[in-house]
Amino acid sequence: MKKILIIGAGTAGIDVAARLKHSGEKLSITIIDPAQKHYYQPFWTLVGAGLSRKEATERNMKDLIPNGVEWLAEKVIKIDPFQNQVETEKSGALHYDALVVCPGLELHFEKIKGLEDPTLPYEGVCSIYSYQTVDKVWENFHNFKSGQALFTFPNTPIKCGGAPQKIMYLFDAHLQRTNRRKDAQIFFTSAGQRIFGVPSFAQALNKVVVRKGIHTRFNHNLVEVDTKNKLATYCVSDSEGKQQQVTYEYSMLHVTPPMSAPQFVQDSPLAHKEGPSKGWLNADIHTMQSPEFSNVFAIGDVAAYPTAKTGAAVRKQAPVLVRNLIDHLNGRSLENNKKYDGYSSCPLVTEYGKVILAEFGYNDILLPSFPVIDMTKERYSMWLLKTKMLPVLYWDFMMKGRA
């Protein structure tokens, strides 16, 4: 019986494991992940905006591991694709016939000077990107009285690239509801060069920020926070690449931390060693197969695919990966198999009750699920999709390999 190891029990790992079990192939499948809880992270934006409790996003990991799949609750410390082995903290070297690498990514608040404590126990500082910090966002919404509110975006790839501005739009809407908007100056401070990577949706979002009176500051990378004096310092790059530091006062600072692949991925032969994708896992963008190690596949946030790192991307990646992995094990060519087209999706919440559903693939090609309507418009129907339908799709279908 062929041995499959899956590193990571997040969205990708559970989905792939369930699909492999449904495949009818006789496989020994082990998922390696020390986490005892599993989170529906897309809802953390709504938790931060006071629309849900964070506990509602949480499930026990043991309840999600598919029947017949072994769960090894340990940390991976090394991948050796030359020996077809994964080394864990306690069990040592584990052999595989095929490996699926999907450990997600890691948050690095500590790379911002002054934010060394990842729980962010600092007045006015918050983030929706961590279960430990997400409920503090609503606390800051509630306590804000006046001044500058800064919403940051780092100079690294991140998961759900739209989330830093979703929570900003909901902050604006909350202040409007509570008659405090006139007392606030809201800034979107991004290390990027535009508000969103896909031009069609960037145009729509530019209209949103103008309507809301939100200030944008691009090429601004947060590098230091003086939490005592509430000062945020950015490294600012100009068009010629010259850099200088600028400092802003804040009453509220929403931080999107720098992110990276786990260290054991960065140190492995599977990762890119140079270029803009350095440290992220190298795999074919259509087949998800490693170019050097044909029995290794990558899925989810850890992979260097040139598309947004979202759960929606995983939903489209998983069936392609599983088909290719099974065909590889059986000695069949992958040439005529369905290719992953880079599909990803981001429900961009712009108001309480309004969403722009951004769906796109590689090279910024639009891939709408509803091609008969203009998906660059803010819609209540897409709000219902975000808040009511997608959680059901996640827990009842994706987590069972059926989406």
GROMACS .gro file of C-alpha atoms in nm:
model
  403
    1MET     CA    1   0.000   0.000   0.000
    2LYS     CA    2   0.140   0.338  -0.102
    3LYS     CA    3   0.219   0.579   0.183
    4ILE     CA    4   0.099   0.940   0.151
    5LEU     CA    5   0.218   1.207   0.393
    6ILE     CA    6   0.033   1.538   0.413
    7ILE     CA    7   0.207   1.818   0.601
    8GLY     CA    8  -0.058   2.049   0.741
    9ALA     CA    9  -0.418   2.003   0.853
   10GLY     CA   10  -0.550   2.338   0.743
   11THR     CA   11  -0.799   2.393   0.463
   12ALA     CA   12  -0.576   2.230   0.203
   13GLY     CA   13  -0.461   1.932   0.409
   14ILE     CA   14  -0.808   1.825   0.522
   15ASP     CA   15  -0.959   1.875   0.175
   16VAL     CA   16  -0.685   1.673   0.003
   17ALA     CA   17  -0.698   1.393   0.262
   18ALA     CA   18  -1.075   1.363   0.225
   19ARG     CA   19  -1.054   1.358  -0.154
   20LEU     CA   20  -0.786   1.088  -0.145
   21LYS     CA   21  -1.010   0.875   0.076
   22HIS     CA   22  -1.299   0.922  -0.170
   23SER     CA   23  -1.078   0.824  -0.464
   24GLY     CA   24  -1.109   0.452  -0.408
   25GLU     CA   25  -0.732   0.406  -0.418
   26LYS     CA   26  -0.576   0.185  -0.153
   27LEU     CA   27  -0.356   0.434   0.026
   28SER     CA   28  -0.208   0.479   0.371
   29ILE     CA   29  -0.261   0.849   0.450
   30THR     CA   30  -0.108   1.042   0.739
   31ILE     CA   31  -0.164   1.410   0.817
   32ILE     CA   32   0.107   1.578   1.025
   33ASP     CA   33   0.005   1.888   1.221
   34PRO     CA   34   0.044   1.973   1.592
   35ALA     CA   35  -0.257   2.207   1.602
   36GLN     CA   36  -0.549   2.092   1.816
   37LYS     CA   37  -0.790   2.346   1.667
   38HIS     CA   38  -0.897   2.435   1.315
   39TYR     CA   39  -1.030   2.780   1.225
   40TYR     CA   40  -1.254   2.923   0.956
   41GLN     CA   41  -1.035   3.226   0.911
   42PRO     CA   42  -1.243   3.412   0.646
   43PHE     CA   43  -1.490   3.496   0.924
   44TRP     CA   44  -1.229   3.677   1.133
   45THR     CA   45  -1.306   3.996   0.940
   46LEU     CA   46  -1.664   3.973   1.064
   47VAL     CA   47  -1.546   3.890   1.417
   48GLY     CA   48  -1.336   4.205   1.413
   49ALA     CA   49  -1.638   4.406   1.301
   50GLY     CA   50  -1.858   4.276   1.582
   51LEU     CA   51  -2.072   4.047   1.365
   52SER     CA   52  -1.962   3.712   1.504
   53ARG     CA   53  -1.782   3.557   1.798
   54LYS     CA   54  -1.440   3.411   1.734
   55GLU     CA   55  -1.543   3.089   1.908
   56ALA     CA   56  -1.789   3.030   1.622
   57THR     CA   57  -1.492   2.998   1.382
   58GLU     CA   58  -1.329   2.716   1.578
   59ARG     CA   59  -1.354   2.336   1.556
   60ASN     CA   60  -1.162   2.057   1.725
   61MET     CA   61  -0.908   1.916   1.482
   62LYS     CA   62  -0.986   1.558   1.579
   63ASP     CA   63  -1.342   1.604   1.452
   64LEU     CA   64  -1.224   1.707   1.104
   65ILE     CA   65  -0.963   1.441   1.030
   66PRO     CA   66  -1.128   1.211   0.771
   67ASN     CA   67  -1.211   0.856   0.878
   68GLY     CA   68  -0.930   0.619   0.795
   69VAL     CA   69  -0.666   0.893   0.795
   70GLU     CA   70  -0.395   0.886   1.062
   71TRP     CA   71  -0.327   1.215   1.241
   72LEU     CA   72   0.021   1.271   1.380
   73ALA     CA   73   0.000   1.576   1.608
   74GLU     CA   74   0.366   1.673   1.583
   75LYS     CA   75   0.582   1.948   1.437
   76VAL     CA   76   0.772   1.886   1.117
   77ILE     CA   77   1.134   1.991   1.144
   78LYS     CA   78   1.280   1.873   0.813
   79ILE     CA   79   1.187   1.753   0.466
   80ASP     CA   80   1.437   1.535   0.281
   81PRO     CA   81   1.298   1.473  -0.069
   82PHE     CA   82   1.617   1.294  -0.173
   83GLN     CA   83   1.540   1.019   0.078
   84ASN     CA   84   1.160   1.052   0.052
   85GLN     CA   85   1.145   1.133   0.421
   86VAL     CA   86   0.987   1.384   0.656
   87GLU     CA   87   1.137   1.429   1.002
   88THR     CA   88   0.915   1.523   1.295
   89GLU     CA   89   1.000   1.648   1.641
   90LYS     CA   90   0.917   1.323   1.822
   91SER     CA   91   0.871   1.040   1.574
   92GLY     CA   92   1.184   1.101   1.372
   93ALA     CA   93   1.207   1.011   1.004
   94LEU     CA   94   0.889   0.906   0.824
   95HIS     CA   95   0.901   0.754   0.476
   96TYR     CA   96   0.659   0.847   0.199
   97ASP     CA   97   0.576   0.739  -0.154
   98ALA     CA   98   0.414   1.076  -0.220
   99LEU     CA   99   0.421   1.398  -0.021
  100VAL     CA  100   0.168   1.682  -0.012
  101VAL     CA  101   0.313   1.999   0.140
  102CYS     CA  102   0.050   2.238   0.276
  103PRO     CA  103   0.155   2.373   0.618
  104GLY     CA  104   0.022   2.721   0.540
  105LEU     CA  105   0.227   3.024   0.632
  106GLU     CA  106   0.351   3.194   0.947
  107LEU     CA  107   0.281   3.539   1.090
  108HIS     CA  108   0.573   3.755   1.200
  109PHE     CA  109   0.458   4.047   1.411
  110GLU     CA  110   0.804   4.036   1.571
  111LYS     CA  111   0.963   4.160   1.248
  112ILE     CA  112   0.804   4.497   1.321
  113LYS     CA  113   1.013   4.665   1.590
  114GLY     CA  114   0.800   4.727   1.897
  115LEU     CA  115   0.548   4.450   1.824
  116GLU     CA  116   0.751   4.159   1.958
  117ASP     CA  117   0.457   4.017   2.157
  118PRO     CA  118   0.224   3.841   1.906
  119THR     CA  119  -0.076   3.887   2.135
  120LEU     CA  120  -0.047   4.265   2.072
  121PRO     CA  121  -0.110   4.381   2.431
  122TYR     CA  122  -0.069   4.742   2.323
  123GLU     CA  123  -0.330   5.015   2.345
  124GLY     CA  124  -0.480   5.095   2.007
  125VAL     CA  125  -0.300   4.812   1.821
  126CYS     CA  126  -0.495   4.518   1.678
  127SER     CA  127  -0.513   4.263   1.396
  128ILE     CA  128  -0.771   4.029   1.245
  129TYR     CA  129  -0.494   3.792   1.136
  130SER     CA  130  -0.466   3.594   1.460
  131TYR     CA  131  -0.718   3.412   1.677
  132GLN     CA  132  -0.537   3.563   1.976
  133THR     CA  133  -0.587   3.919   1.854
  134VAL     CA  134  -0.905   3.925   1.645
  135ASP     CA  135  -1.148   4.010   1.924
  136LYS     CA  136  -0.933   4.309   2.015
  137VAL     CA  137  -1.023   4.463   1.679
  138TRP     CA  138  -1.387   4.504   1.780
  139GLU     CA  139  -1.271   4.642   2.113
  140ASN     CA  140  -1.078   4.910   1.923
  141PHE     CA  141  -1.377   4.981   1.699
  142HIS     CA  142  -1.586   5.037   2.008
  143ASN     CA  143  -1.331   5.246   2.198
  144PHE     CA  144  -1.218   5.472   1.913
  145LYS     CA  145  -1.303   5.836   1.977
  146SER     CA  146  -1.101   6.049   1.736
  147GLY     CA  147  -0.771   6.077   1.551
  148GLN     CA  148  -0.590   5.877   1.286
  149ALA     CA  149  -0.664   5.511   1.215
  150LEU     CA  150  -0.394   5.332   1.015
  151PHE     CA  151  -0.449   5.004   0.830
  152THR     CA  152  -0.127   4.842   0.710
  153PHE     CA  153  -0.025   4.599   0.435
  154PRO     CA  154   0.329   4.449   0.446
  155ASN     CA  155   0.593   4.395   0.179
  156THR     CA  156   0.555   4.016   0.183
  157PRO     CA  157   0.297   3.784   0.029
  158ILE     CA  158   0.003   3.742   0.267
  159LYS     CA  159  -0.305   3.527   0.295
  160CYS     CA  160  -0.629   3.688   0.180
  161GLY     CA  161  -0.483   4.003   0.034
  162GLY     CA  162  -0.817   4.182   0.052
  163ALA     CA  163  -0.865   4.140   0.427
  164PRO     CA  164  -0.659   4.445   0.537
  165GLN     CA  165  -0.896   4.674   0.349
  166LYS     CA  166  -1.216   4.480   0.427
  167ILE     CA  167  -1.173   4.550   0.797
  168MET     CA  168  -1.092   4.913   0.713
  169TYR     CA  169  -1.417   4.955   0.521
  170LEU     CA  170  -1.612   4.802   0.808
  171PHE     CA  171  -1.438   5.038   1.051
  172ASP     CA  172  -1.551   5.330   0.836
  173ALA     CA  173  -1.905   5.191   0.826
  174HIS     CA  174  -1.908   5.142   1.203
  175LEU     CA  175  -1.801   5.502   1.260
  176GLN     CA  176  -2.072   5.619   1.021
  177ARG     CA  177  -2.331   5.420   1.215
  178THR     CA  178  -2.219   5.564   1.547
  179ASN     CA  179  -2.180   5.925   1.426
  180ARG     CA  180  -1.803   5.935   1.483
  181ARG     CA  181  -1.676   5.936   1.125
  182LYS     CA  182  -1.617   6.313   1.116
  183ASP     CA  183  -1.367   6.274   1.401
  184ALA     CA  184  -1.152   6.015   1.221
  185GLN     CA  185  -0.888   6.022   0.950
  186ILE     CA  186  -0.853   5.675   0.799
  187PHE     CA  187  -0.537   5.576   0.613
  188PHE     CA  188  -0.466   5.264   0.407
  189THR     CA  189  -0.087   5.238   0.431
  190SER     CA  190   0.040   4.970   0.196
  191ALA     CA  191   0.382   4.850   0.088
  192GLY     CA  192   0.222   4.776  -0.248
  193GLN     CA  193   0.177   5.013  -0.539
  194ARG     CA  194  -0.200   4.993  -0.578
  195ILE     CA  195  -0.504   4.905  -0.376
  196PHE     CA  196  -0.563   4.561  -0.531
  197GLY     CA  197  -0.364   4.343  -0.766
  198VAL     CA  198  -0.632   4.286  -1.030
  199PRO     CA  199  -0.692   4.609  -1.228
  200SER     CA  200  -1.068   4.562  -1.279
  201PHE     CA  201  -1.128   4.534  -0.907
  202ALA     CA  202  -0.869   4.799  -0.822
  203GLN     CA  203  -1.074   5.048  -1.022
  204ALA     CA  204  -1.387   4.958  -0.826
  205LEU     CA  205  -1.207   4.981  -0.492
  206ASN     CA  206  -1.054   5.317  -0.579
  207LYS     CA  207  -1.410   5.446  -0.612
  208VAL     CA  208  -1.491   5.300  -0.269
  209VAL     CA  209  -1.204   5.478  -0.095
  210VAL     CA  210  -1.290   5.807  -0.263
  211ARG     CA  211  -1.654   5.774  -0.158
  212LYS     CA  212  -1.552   5.699   0.198
  213GLY     CA  213  -1.289   5.971   0.219
  214ILE     CA  214  -1.013   5.721   0.300
  215HIS     CA  215  -0.654   5.832   0.239
  216THR     CA  216  -0.419   5.592   0.060
  217ARG     CA  217  -0.043   5.581   0.109
  218PHE     CA  218   0.135   5.331  -0.116
  219ASN     CA  219   0.498   5.211  -0.101
  220HIS     CA  220   0.467   5.243   0.278
  221ASN     CA  221   0.603   4.942   0.470
  222LEU     CA  222   0.552   4.943   0.848
  223VAL     CA  223   0.887   4.882   1.022
  224GLU     CA  224   0.848   5.014   1.377
  225VAL     CA  225   0.578   5.101   1.630
  226ASP     CA  226   0.632   5.316   1.937
  227THR     CA  227   0.340   5.177   2.135
  228LYS     CA  228   0.394   5.412   2.429
  229ASN     CA  229   0.365   5.728   2.220
  230LYS     CA  230   0.142   5.574   1.950
  231LEU     CA  231   0.375   5.640   1.659
  232ALA     CA  232   0.403   5.419   1.349
  233THR     CA  233   0.717   5.441   1.137
  234TYR     CA  234   0.724   5.333   0.774
  235CYS     CA  235   0.997   5.276   0.520
  236VAL     CA  236   0.878   5.463   0.211
  237SER     CA  237   1.012   5.390  -0.137
  238ASP     CA  238   0.991   5.637  -0.425
  239SER     CA  239   0.971   5.561  -0.797
  240GLU     CA  240   1.351   5.548  -0.821
  241GLY     CA  241   1.386   5.302  -0.534
  242LYS     CA  242   1.517   5.556  -0.286
  243GLN     CA  243   1.396   5.501   0.069
  244GLN     CA  244   1.322   5.721   0.364
  245GLN     CA  245   1.139   5.680   0.691
  246VAL     CA  246   0.821   5.864   0.783
  247THR     CA  247   0.627   5.853   1.108
  248TYR     CA  248   0.254   5.887   1.167
  249GLU     CA  249   0.061   5.932   1.487
  250TYR     CA  250  -0.225   5.691   1.543
  251SER     CA  251  -0.522   5.643   1.770
  252MET     CA  252  -0.580   5.300   1.619
  253LEU     CA  253  -0.336   5.081   1.427
  254HIS     CA  254  -0.456   4.770   1.247
  255VAL     CA  255  -0.152   4.560   1.160
  256THR     CA  256  -0.123   4.304   0.884
  257PRO     CA  257   0.203   4.132   0.981
  258PRO     CA  258   0.478   4.015   0.747
  259MET     CA  259   0.430   3.649   0.654
  260SER     CA  260   0.653   3.368   0.534
  261ALA     CA  261   0.663   2.998   0.465
  262PRO     CA  262   0.756   2.786   0.771
  263GLN     CA  263   1.130   2.763   0.829
  264PHE     CA  264   1.146   2.390   0.752
  265VAL     CA  265   1.007   2.468   0.406
  266GLN     CA  266   1.250   2.754   0.349
  267ASP     CA  267   1.540   2.529   0.447
  268SER     CA  268   1.432   2.240   0.224
  269PRO     CA  269   1.538   2.167  -0.135
  270LEU     CA  270   1.173   2.224  -0.231
  271ALA     CA  271   1.180   2.602  -0.183
  272HIS     CA  272   1.279   2.875  -0.424
  273LYS     CA  273   1.631   2.986  -0.333
  274GLU     CA  274   1.630   3.329  -0.496
  275GLY     CA  275   1.407   3.585  -0.659
  276PRO     CA  276   1.074   3.729  -0.540
  277SER     CA  277   0.948   3.381  -0.445
  278LYS     CA  278   1.250   3.301  -0.228
  279GLY     CA  279   1.152   3.075   0.061
  280TRP     CA  280   0.815   2.974  -0.081
  281LEU     CA  281   0.759   2.625  -0.216
  282ASN     CA  282   0.844   2.572  -0.581
  283ALA     CA  283   0.592   2.373  -0.786
  284ASP     CA  284   0.444   2.381  -1.133
  285ILE     CA  285   0.169   2.644  -1.132
  286HIS     CA  286  -0.071   2.422  -1.329
  287THR     CA  287   0.000   2.067  -1.204
  288MET     CA  288   0.121   2.159  -0.851
  289GLN     CA  289   0.399   1.901  -0.888
  290SER     CA  290   0.755   1.978  -0.782
  291PRO     CA  291   0.978   2.026  -1.088
  292GLU     CA  292   1.265   1.835  -0.923
  293PHE     CA  293   1.086   1.576  -0.711
  294SER     CA  294   0.796   1.426  -0.903
  295ASN     CA  295   0.635   1.263  -0.598
  296VAL     CA  296   0.603   1.596  -0.414
  297PHE     CA  297   0.304   1.826  -0.457
  298ALA     CA  298   0.225   2.168  -0.310
  299ILE     CA  299  -0.108   2.331  -0.235
  300GLY     CA  300  -0.234   2.633  -0.044
  301ASP     CA  301  -0.062   2.934   0.107
  302VAL     CA  302   0.288   2.781   0.119
  303ALA     CA  303   0.313   2.752  -0.259
  304ALA     CA  304   0.464   3.025  -0.475
  305TYR     CA  305   0.174   3.033  -0.718
  306PRO     CA  306   0.121   3.380  -0.870
  307THR     CA  307  -0.233   3.415  -0.743
  308ALA     CA  308  -0.403   3.514  -0.418
  309LYS     CA  309  -0.356   3.287  -0.117
  310THR     CA  310  -0.717   3.203  -0.025
  311GLY     CA  311  -0.940   2.913   0.071
  312ALA     CA  312  -1.120   2.962  -0.259
  313ALA     CA  313  -0.793   2.893  -0.440
  314VAL     CA  314  -0.752   2.570  -0.243
  315ARG     CA  315  -1.101   2.458  -0.344
  316LYS     CA  316  -0.993   2.466  -0.709
  317GLN     CA  317  -0.640   2.337  -0.648
  318ALA     CA  318  -0.738   2.029  -0.448
  319PRO     CA  319  -0.915   1.823  -0.719
  320VAL     CA  320  -0.634   1.893  -0.967
  321LEU     CA  321  -0.366   1.793  -0.719
  322VAL     CA  322  -0.542   1.473  -0.612
  323ARG     CA  323  -0.594   1.360  -0.971
  324ASN     CA  324  -0.230   1.431  -1.056
  325LEU     CA  325  -0.097   1.261  -0.743
  326ILE     CA  326  -0.298   0.945  -0.809
  327ASP     CA  327  -0.197   0.937  -1.175
  328HIS     CA  328   0.167   0.982  -1.077
  329LEU     CA  329   0.148   0.691  -0.832
  330ASN     CA  330  -0.001   0.475  -1.105
  331GLY     CA  331   0.259   0.571  -1.363
  332ARG     CA  332   0.022   0.771  -1.580
  333SER     CA  333   0.108   1.093  -1.760
  334LEU     CA  334  -0.031   1.420  -1.623
  335GLU     CA  335  -0.013   1.589  -1.962
  336ASN     CA  336  -0.382   1.569  -2.051
  337ASN     CA  337  -0.517   1.626  -1.701
  338LYS     CA  338  -0.709   1.938  -1.605
  339LYS     CA  339  -0.476   2.227  -1.524
  340TYR     CA  340  -0.512   2.467  -1.232
  341ASP     CA  341  -0.577   2.809  -1.386
  342GLY     CA  342  -0.487   3.020  -1.084
  343TYR     CA  343  -0.847   3.068  -0.973
  344SER     CA  344  -0.882   3.257  -0.649
  345SER     CA  345  -1.158   3.460  -0.495
  346CYS     CA  346  -1.187   3.738  -0.242
  347PRO     CA  347  -1.527   3.860  -0.118
  348LEU     CA  348  -1.436   4.225  -0.066
  349VAL     CA  349  -1.663   4.356   0.209
  350THR     CA  350  -1.714   4.729   0.153
  351GLU     CA  351  -2.006   4.798   0.390
  352TYR     CA  352  -2.222   4.614   0.638
  353GLY     CA  353  -2.435   4.435   0.378
  354LYS     CA  354  -2.227   4.494   0.063
  355VAL     CA  355  -1.958   4.283  -0.104
  356ILE     CA  356  -1.764   4.291  -0.430
  357LEU     CA  357  -1.693   3.928  -0.520
  358ALA     CA  358  -1.351   3.934  -0.685
  359GLU     CA  359  -1.282   3.614  -0.881
  360PHE     CA  360  -0.973   3.589  -1.098
  361GLY     CA  361  -0.693   3.364  -1.217
  362TYR     CA  362  -0.338   3.384  -1.344
  363ASN     CA  363  -0.245   3.702  -1.533
  364ASP     CA  364  -0.540   3.884  -1.371
  365ILE     CA  365  -0.792   3.707  -1.594
  366LEU     CA  366  -1.145   3.741  -1.456
  367LEU     CA  367  -1.308   3.405  -1.376
  368PRO     CA  368  -1.660   3.493  -1.255
  369SER     CA  369  -1.892   3.225  -1.121
  370PHE     CA  370  -2.183   3.446  -1.229
  371PRO     CA  371  -2.076   3.579  -1.572
  372VAL     CA  372  -2.412   3.740  -1.648
  373ILE     CA  373  -2.366   4.011  -1.383
  374ASP     CA  374  -2.100   4.276  -1.329
  375MET     CA  375  -1.889   4.138  -1.044
  376THR     CA  376  -1.709   4.468  -0.988
  377LYS     CA  377  -2.027   4.610  -0.831
  378GLU     CA  378  -2.105   4.608  -0.459
  379ARG     CA  379  -2.395   4.369  -0.397
  380TYR     CA  380  -2.610   4.255  -0.107
  381SER     CA  381  -2.643   3.912  -0.270
  382MET     CA  382  -2.266   3.865  -0.242
  383TRP     CA  383  -2.287   3.968   0.125
  384LEU     CA  384  -2.532   3.681   0.177
  385LEU     CA  385  -2.291   3.451  -0.006
  386LYS     CA  386  -2.006   3.563   0.222
  387THR     CA  387  -2.195   3.548   0.551
  388LYS     CA  388  -2.441   3.261   0.500
  389MET     CA  389  -2.340   3.029   0.218
  390LEU     CA  390  -1.961   3.013   0.225
  391PRO     CA  391  -1.934   2.890   0.588
  392VAL     CA  392  -2.167   2.602   0.499
  393LEU     CA  393  -1.966   2.530   0.185
  394TYR     CA  394  -1.651   2.521   0.398
  395TRP     CA  395  -1.755   2.305   0.694
  396ASP     CA  396  -2.002   2.073   0.523
  397PHE     CA  397  -1.838   2.030   0.184
  398MET     CA  398  -1.472   2.140   0.163
  399MET     CA  399  -1.383   1.976   0.492
  400LYS     CA  400  -1.533   1.655   0.354
  401GLY     CA  401  -1.362   1.678   0.015
  402ARG     CA  402  -1.692   1.739  -0.162
  403ALA     CA  403  -1.676   2.105  -0.273
   0.00000   0.00000   0.00000
